[in-house]
XYZ file of C-alpha atoms in Angstrom:
478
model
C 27.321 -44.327 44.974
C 23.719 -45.689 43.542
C 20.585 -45.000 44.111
C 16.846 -46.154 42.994
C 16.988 -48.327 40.586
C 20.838 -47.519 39.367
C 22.419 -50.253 41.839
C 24.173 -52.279 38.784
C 26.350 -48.996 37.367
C 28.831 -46.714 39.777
C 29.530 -43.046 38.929
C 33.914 -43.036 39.034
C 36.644 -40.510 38.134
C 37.742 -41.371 34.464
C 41.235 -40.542 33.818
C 41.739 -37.576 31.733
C 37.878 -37.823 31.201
C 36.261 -35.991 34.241
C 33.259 -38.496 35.664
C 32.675 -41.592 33.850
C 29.995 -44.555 34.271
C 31.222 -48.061 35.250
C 29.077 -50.989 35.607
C 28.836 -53.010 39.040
C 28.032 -56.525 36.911
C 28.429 -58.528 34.443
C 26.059 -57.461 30.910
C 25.319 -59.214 27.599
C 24.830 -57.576 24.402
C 21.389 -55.978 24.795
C 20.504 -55.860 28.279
C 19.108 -53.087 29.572
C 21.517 -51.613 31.957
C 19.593 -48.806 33.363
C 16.121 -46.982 32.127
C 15.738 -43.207 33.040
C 13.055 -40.967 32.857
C 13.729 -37.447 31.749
C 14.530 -35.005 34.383
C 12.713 -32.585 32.207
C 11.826 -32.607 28.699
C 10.278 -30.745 26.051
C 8.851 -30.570 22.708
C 10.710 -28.585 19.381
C 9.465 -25.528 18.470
C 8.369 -26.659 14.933
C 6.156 -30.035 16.003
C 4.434 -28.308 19.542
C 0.895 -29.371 17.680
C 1.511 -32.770 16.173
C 3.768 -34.407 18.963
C 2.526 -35.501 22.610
C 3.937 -33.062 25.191
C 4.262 -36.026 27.699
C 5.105 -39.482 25.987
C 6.584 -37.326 22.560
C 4.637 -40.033 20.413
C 3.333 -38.565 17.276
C -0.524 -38.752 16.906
C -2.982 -37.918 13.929
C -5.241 -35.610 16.772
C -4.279 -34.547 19.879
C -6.522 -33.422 22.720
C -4.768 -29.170 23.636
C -4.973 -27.747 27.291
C -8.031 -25.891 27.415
C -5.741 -22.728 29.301
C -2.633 -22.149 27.737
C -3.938 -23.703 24.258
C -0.201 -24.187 23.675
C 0.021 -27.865 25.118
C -0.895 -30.674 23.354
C -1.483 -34.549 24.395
C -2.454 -38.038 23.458
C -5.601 -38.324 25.943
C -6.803 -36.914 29.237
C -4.407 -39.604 31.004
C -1.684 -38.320 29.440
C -3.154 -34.312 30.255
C -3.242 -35.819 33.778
C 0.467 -37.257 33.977
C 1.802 -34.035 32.722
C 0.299 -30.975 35.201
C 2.753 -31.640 37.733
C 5.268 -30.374 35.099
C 2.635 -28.527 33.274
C 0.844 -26.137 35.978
C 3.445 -23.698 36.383
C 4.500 -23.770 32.500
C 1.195 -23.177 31.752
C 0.125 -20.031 33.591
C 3.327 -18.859 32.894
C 2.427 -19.211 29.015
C -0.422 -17.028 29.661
C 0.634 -14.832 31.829
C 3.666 -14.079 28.874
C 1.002 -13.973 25.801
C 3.375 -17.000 24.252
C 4.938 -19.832 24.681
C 9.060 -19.368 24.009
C 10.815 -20.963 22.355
C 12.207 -24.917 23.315
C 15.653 -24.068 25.173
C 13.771 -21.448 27.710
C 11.032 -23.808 28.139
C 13.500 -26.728 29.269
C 15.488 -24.259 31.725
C 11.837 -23.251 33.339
C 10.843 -26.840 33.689
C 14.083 -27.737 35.435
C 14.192 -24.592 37.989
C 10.365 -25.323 38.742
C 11.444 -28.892 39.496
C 13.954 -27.617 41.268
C 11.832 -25.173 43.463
C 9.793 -28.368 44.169
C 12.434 -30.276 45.136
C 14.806 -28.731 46.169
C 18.747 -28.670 43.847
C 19.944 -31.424 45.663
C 19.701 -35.395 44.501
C 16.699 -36.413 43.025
C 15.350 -39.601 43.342
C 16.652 -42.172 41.318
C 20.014 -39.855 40.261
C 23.808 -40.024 40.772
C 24.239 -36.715 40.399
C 22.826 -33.547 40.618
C 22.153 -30.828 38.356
C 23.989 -28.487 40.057
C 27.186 -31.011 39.412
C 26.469 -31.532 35.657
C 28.808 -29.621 33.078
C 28.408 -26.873 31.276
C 31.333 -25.968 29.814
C 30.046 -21.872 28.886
C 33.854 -20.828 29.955
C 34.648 -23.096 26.272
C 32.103 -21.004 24.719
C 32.808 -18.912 21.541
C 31.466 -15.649 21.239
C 28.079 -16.683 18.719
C 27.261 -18.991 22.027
C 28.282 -16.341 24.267
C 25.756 -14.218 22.642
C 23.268 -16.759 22.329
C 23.589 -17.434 26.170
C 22.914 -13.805 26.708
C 19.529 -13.815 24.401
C 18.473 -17.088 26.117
C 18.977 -15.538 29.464
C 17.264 -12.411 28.731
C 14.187 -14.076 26.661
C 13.822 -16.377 30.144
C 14.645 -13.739 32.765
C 11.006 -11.801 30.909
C 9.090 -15.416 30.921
C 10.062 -16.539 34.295
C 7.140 -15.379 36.614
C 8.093 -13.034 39.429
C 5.776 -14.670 42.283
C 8.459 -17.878 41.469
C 11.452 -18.348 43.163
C 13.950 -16.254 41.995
C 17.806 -18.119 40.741
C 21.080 -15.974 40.056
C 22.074 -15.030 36.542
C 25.244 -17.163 36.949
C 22.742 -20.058 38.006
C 20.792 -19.347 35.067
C 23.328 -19.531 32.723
C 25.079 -22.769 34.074
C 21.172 -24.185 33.442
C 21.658 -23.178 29.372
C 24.947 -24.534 29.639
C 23.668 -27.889 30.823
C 21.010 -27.779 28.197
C 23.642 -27.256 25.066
C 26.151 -29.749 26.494
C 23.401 -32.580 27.761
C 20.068 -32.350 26.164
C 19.434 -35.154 25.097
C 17.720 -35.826 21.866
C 14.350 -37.396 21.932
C 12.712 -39.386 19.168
C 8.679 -40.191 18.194
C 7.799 -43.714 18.627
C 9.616 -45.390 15.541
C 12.602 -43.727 16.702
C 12.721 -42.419 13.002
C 12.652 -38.390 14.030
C 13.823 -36.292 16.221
C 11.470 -34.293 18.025
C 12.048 -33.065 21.573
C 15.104 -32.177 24.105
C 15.645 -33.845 27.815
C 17.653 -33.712 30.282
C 18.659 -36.780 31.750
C 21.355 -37.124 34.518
C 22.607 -40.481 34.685
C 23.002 -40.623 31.027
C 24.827 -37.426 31.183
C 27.729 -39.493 33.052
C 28.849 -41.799 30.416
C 31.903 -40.924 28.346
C 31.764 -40.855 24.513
C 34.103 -43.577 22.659
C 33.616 -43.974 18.453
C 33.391 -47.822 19.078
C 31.337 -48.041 22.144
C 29.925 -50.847 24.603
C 26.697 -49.226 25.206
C 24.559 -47.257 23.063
C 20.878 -45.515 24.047
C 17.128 -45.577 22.780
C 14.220 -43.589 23.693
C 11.263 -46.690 24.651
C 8.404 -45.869 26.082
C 9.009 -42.144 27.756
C 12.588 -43.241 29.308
C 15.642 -43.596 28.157
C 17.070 -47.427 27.857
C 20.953 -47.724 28.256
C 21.951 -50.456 26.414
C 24.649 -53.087 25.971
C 26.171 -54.164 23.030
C 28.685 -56.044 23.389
C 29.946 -58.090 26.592
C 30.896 -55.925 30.045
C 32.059 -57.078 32.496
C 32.372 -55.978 36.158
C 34.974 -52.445 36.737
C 34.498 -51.899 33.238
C 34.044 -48.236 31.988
C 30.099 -47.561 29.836
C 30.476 -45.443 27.137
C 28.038 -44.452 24.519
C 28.893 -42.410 20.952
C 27.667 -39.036 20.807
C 28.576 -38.936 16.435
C 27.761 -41.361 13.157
C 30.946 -43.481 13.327
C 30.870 -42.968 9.657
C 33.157 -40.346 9.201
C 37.017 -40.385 9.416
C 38.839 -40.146 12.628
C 39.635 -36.292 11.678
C 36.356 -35.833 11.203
C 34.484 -36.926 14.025
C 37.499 -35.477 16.312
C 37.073 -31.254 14.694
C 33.593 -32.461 15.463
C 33.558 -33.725 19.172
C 35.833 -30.667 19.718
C 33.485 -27.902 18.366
C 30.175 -29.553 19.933
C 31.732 -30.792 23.077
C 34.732 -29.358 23.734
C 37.025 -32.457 24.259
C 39.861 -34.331 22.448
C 38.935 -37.749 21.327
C 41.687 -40.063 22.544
C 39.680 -43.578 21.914
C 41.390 -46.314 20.077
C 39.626 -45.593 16.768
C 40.449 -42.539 17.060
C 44.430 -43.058 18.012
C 45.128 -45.615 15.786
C 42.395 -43.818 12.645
C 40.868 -47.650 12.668
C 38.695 -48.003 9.774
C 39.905 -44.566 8.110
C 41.758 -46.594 5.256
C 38.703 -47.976 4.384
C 36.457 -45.270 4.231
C 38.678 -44.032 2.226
C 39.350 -47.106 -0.278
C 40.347 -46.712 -3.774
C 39.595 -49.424 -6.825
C 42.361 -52.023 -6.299
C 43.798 -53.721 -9.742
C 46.080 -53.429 -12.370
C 44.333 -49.695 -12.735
C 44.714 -48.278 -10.095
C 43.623 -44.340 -10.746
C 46.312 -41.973 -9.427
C 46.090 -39.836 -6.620
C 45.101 -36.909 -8.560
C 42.294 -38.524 -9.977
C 41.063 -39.536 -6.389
C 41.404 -35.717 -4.973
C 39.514 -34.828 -7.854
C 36.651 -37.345 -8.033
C 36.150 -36.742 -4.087
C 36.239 -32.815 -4.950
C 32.701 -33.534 -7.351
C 31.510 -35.811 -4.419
C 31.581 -33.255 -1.830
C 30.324 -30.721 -4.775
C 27.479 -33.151 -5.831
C 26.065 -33.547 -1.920
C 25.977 -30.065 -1.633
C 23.633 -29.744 -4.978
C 21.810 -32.558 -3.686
C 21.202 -30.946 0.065
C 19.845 -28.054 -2.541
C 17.746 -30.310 -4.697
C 16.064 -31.919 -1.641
C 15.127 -28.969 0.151
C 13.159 -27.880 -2.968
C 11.412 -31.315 -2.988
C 12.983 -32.299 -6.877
C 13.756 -35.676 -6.201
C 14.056 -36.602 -9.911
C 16.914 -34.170 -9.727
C 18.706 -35.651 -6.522
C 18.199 -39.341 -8.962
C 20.061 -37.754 -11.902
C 22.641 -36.358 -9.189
C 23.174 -39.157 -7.855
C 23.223 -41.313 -10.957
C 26.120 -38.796 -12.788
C 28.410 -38.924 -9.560
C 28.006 -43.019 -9.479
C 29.129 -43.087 -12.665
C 32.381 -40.659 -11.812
C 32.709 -42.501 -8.656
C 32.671 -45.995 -9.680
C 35.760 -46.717 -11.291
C 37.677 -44.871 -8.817
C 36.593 -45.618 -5.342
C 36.497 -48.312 -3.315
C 33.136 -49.882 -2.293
C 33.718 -49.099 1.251
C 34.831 -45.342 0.219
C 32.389 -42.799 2.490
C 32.016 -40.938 -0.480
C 30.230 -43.620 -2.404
C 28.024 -44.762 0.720
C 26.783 -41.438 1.172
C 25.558 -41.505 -2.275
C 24.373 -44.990 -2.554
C 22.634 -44.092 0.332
C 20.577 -41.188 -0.790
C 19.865 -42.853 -4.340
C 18.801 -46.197 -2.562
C 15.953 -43.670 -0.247
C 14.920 -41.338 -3.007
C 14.548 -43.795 -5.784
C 12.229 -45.941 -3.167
C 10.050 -43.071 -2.309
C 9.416 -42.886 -6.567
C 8.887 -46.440 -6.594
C 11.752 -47.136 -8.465
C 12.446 -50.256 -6.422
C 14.441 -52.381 -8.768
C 17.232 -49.940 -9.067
C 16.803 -48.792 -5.160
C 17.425 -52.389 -4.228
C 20.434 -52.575 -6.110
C 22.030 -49.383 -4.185
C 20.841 -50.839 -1.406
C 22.558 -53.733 -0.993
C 25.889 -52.111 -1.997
C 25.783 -49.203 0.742
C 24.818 -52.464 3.321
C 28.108 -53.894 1.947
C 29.913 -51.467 2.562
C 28.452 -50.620 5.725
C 28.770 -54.062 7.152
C 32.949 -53.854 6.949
C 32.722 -49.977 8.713
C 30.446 -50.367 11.689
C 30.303 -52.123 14.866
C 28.299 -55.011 14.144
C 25.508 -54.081 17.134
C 25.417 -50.094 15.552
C 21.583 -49.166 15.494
C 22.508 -46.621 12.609
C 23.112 -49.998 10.960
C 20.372 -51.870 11.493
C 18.033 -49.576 10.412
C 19.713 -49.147 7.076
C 19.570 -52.918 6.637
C 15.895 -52.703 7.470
C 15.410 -49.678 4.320
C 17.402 -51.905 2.565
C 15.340 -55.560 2.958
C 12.011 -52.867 2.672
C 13.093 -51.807 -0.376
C 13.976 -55.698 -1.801
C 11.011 -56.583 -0.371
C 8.935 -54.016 -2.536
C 11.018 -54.808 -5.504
C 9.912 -58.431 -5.738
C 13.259 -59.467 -4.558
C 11.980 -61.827 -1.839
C 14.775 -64.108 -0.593
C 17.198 -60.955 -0.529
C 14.614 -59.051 1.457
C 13.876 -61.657 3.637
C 17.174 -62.175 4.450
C 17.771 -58.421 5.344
C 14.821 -58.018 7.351
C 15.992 -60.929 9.199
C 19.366 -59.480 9.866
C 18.175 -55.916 10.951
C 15.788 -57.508 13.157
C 18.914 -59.314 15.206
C 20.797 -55.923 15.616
C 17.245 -54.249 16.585
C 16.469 -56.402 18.661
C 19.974 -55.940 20.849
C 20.257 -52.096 19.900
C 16.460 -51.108 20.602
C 14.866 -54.094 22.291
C 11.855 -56.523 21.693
C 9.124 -54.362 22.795
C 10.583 -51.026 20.785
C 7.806 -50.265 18.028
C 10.327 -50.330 15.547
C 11.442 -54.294 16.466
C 7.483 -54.591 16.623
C 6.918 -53.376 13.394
C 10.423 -55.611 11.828
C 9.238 -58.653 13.553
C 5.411 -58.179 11.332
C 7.556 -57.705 8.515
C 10.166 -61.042 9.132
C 6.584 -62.809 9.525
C 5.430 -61.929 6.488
C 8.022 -62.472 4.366
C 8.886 -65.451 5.594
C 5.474 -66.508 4.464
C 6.129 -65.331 1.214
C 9.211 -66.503 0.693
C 8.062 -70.229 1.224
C 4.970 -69.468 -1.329
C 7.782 -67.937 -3.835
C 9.999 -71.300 -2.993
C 6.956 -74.181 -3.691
C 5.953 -72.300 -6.987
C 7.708 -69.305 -8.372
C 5.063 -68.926 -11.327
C 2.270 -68.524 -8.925
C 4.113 -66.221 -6.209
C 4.476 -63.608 -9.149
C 1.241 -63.987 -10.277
C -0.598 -63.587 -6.975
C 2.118 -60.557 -5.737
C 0.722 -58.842 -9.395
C -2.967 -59.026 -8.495
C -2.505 -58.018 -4.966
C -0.528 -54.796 -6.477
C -3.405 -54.470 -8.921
C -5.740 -54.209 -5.815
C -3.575 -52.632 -3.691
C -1.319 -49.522 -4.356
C 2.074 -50.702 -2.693
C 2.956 -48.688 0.412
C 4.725 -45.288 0.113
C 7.737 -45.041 1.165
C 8.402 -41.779 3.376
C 9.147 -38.446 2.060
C 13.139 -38.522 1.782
C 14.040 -35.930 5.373
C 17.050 -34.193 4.982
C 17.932 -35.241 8.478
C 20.158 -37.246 9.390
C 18.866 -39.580 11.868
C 18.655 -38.401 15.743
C 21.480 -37.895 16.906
C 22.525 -38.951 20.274
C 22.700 -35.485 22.283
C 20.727 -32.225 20.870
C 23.225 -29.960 19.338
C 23.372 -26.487 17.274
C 25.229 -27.409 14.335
């Protein structure tokens, strides 16, 4: 079956798996495969004021609806593209006193949709809402609860001149909305900051090593390729960080999506032995010496999660330097352990301008991070694009350069060439490329000219270190 727009991917029964996606033709690593816009979609709680309401890009001031004064947007033509999805939200907001909170917002947006349109096939989808999952009879009893409050809190907002749904319908809504809303990132793709529903999307299976993977580009949602597919082939997309062991990412799947992870990687725990590599040598430590140094690892993130949340980010530094020092004789450089620390040294010392020693962390979690991932993982080109930043700022131009140019080859296949972020790389590759040939004609003279234009110019700030991870692929309660 396909409709608008979705003629080159087929919605099949994947064995053991429920539905899967397949594609109809032949794709290279990053073509688009299919672009969706959200069924519905909303804005967190915590950024209603600073974040667009209908293209979710972040701006310095936004223009808020005049009647609900909850609503905020870009410009009147974004105002204007939203009041189809807006008009009912917002004298419902007014009506209630407040706006709710993000997960009873989404479920109102997708039942007035549906009392527009009807619950059967929308344009453009392969499959209907009524049809998606929801899994609430794999619910614990916190979710069970939760379900209950979120039904209750929207069962007061929903207005009583709308059509009227079933409890059971109403909770098979929240259960689509835990199991497929979608996470939706600002511009840069650097922060999460809204929840969508997406149908087609919903369809593809999850694999730790997959052939597709997804990015939010201007308001829809761009299924990608990343490696070759050919025709009958299944899509599948990762909903975790590969960067954990097998174990790991399995308890995980299980708990936020209630399946078994039977993919290769998974099977076979590819990649497990080196995340968690041990110095080779003549001195080798023993195996009680590994449990133990891994025991202060897992101790030292937790005082670091601590430190960060207070804002001491010379603390996190002498954190992180004390466990390197532990770590360094014992693991190996592709040990998770030792990435995860490398990588929060590498981003705090950058934010305090301590680029020299930043760079040098750096390069060794991109290292190691270049023998772990899939070669095409966004996760990875963006660290390779903190990492040539950071050389970059350091004075270290051939090593930056050389980053920069890297990250912006697995950006331009994982996000595309007209993704802000791939904009904003391909400035960057410019200009270092430029200075690169200035450092390589006369070294004396690059220094000296890089000194004066720091004199004049403070150097760019990094950003504040977030204790997020990066978005990940669906929006889940941890």
């Amino acid at each position: 079956m396909t409709r608008g727009g979705m003629e080159s991917v087929e919605v099949f029964t994947a064995e053991g798996k429920g539905r899967g996606l397949k594609a109809q033709k032949e794709f290279l690593p990053g073509d688009v495969i299919f672009a969706e816009p959200a069924y519905a979609a909303v804005v967190f709680d915590s950024l209603t004021h600073v974040i667009c309401h209908t293209c979710f890009k972040r701006q310095e001031r936004l223009h808020r609806c005049g009647q609900c004064k909850f609503a905020y947007y870009c410009d009147r033509t974004c105002q204007r593209a939203a009041w189809l999805n807006h008009k009912n939200e917002c004298s419902a907001i007014k009506r209630h006193g407040k706006a709710p909170s993000e997960n009873i917002r989404l479920a109102a947006r997708i039942l007035w949709k549906m009392e527009r349109e009807g619950s059967g096939l929308s344009e453009g989808c392969l499959v209907a809402i009524d049809d998606l999952q929801n899994h609430v009879d794999s619910f614990g009893e916190e979710e069970k609860k939760e379900l209950r409050a979120d039904v209750e809190s929207f069962l007061e907002f929903w207005p009583p001149h709308c059509q009227q749904f079933g409890m059971q319908f109403i909770s098979h809504i929240f259960g689509v909305i835990s199991c497929n809303g979608f996470t939706l990132s600002d511009q840069r793709g650097l922060q999460a900051v809204g929840v969508g529903i997406f149908p087609n999307l919903c369809q593809a299976n999850h694999d730790c090593w997959p052939n597709c993977t997804v990015v939010f580009n201007n308001g829809k949602i761009e299924l990608r390729a990343l490696s070759k597919i050919s025709p009958g082939d299944e899509l599948t997309v990762s909903y975790v960080d590969f960067l954990s062991l097998s174990e790991e990412r399995r308890k995980q799947l299980k708990k936020q999506y209630y399946f078994d992870c039977t993919c290769e990687h998974c099977k076979k725990q590819l990649k497990d032995d080196l995340m968690l590599a041990v110095k080779a040598g003549e001195s080798k430590p023993s195996a009680d010496t590994v449990k133990e140094v891994i025991q202060l690892s897992k101790d030292t993130l937790e005082k670091i999660n601590k430190a960060r949340m207070e804002g001491n980010y010379h603390e996190v530094v002498k954190l992180c330097r004390d466990c390197l020092k532990k770590q360094e004789p014992v693991l190996g450089d592709t040990n998770i352990y030792l990435l995860r620390i490398l990588s929060i040294a590498s981003e705090v010392l950058s934010y305090l301008q301590m680029f020299e020693e930043a760079a040098d962390y750096a390069k060794r979690m991109v290292d190691g991070y270049l023998k772990i991932y899939h070669p095409n993982n966004a996760q990875l080109g963006m660290a390779v694009m903190r990492a040539g930043v950071t050389h970059w700022h350091a004075g270290l131009i051939e090593a930056g350069h050389g980053l920069i140019c890297k990250a912006y080859a697995i950006l331009l296949i994982t996000h595309g060439p007209s993704h802000p972020i791939t904009k904003d790389l391909e400035v960057m590759r410019v200009q270092t490329e430029m200075e690169l040939r200035m450092f390589q004609q006369n070294e004396f003279m690059y220094y000296k000219m890089r000194e004066a234009a720091l004199k004049n110019q403070k150097i760019q700030v990094m950003p504040e270190p977030s204790n997020e991870n990066a978005p990940s692929l669906f929006h889940k309660k941890e």
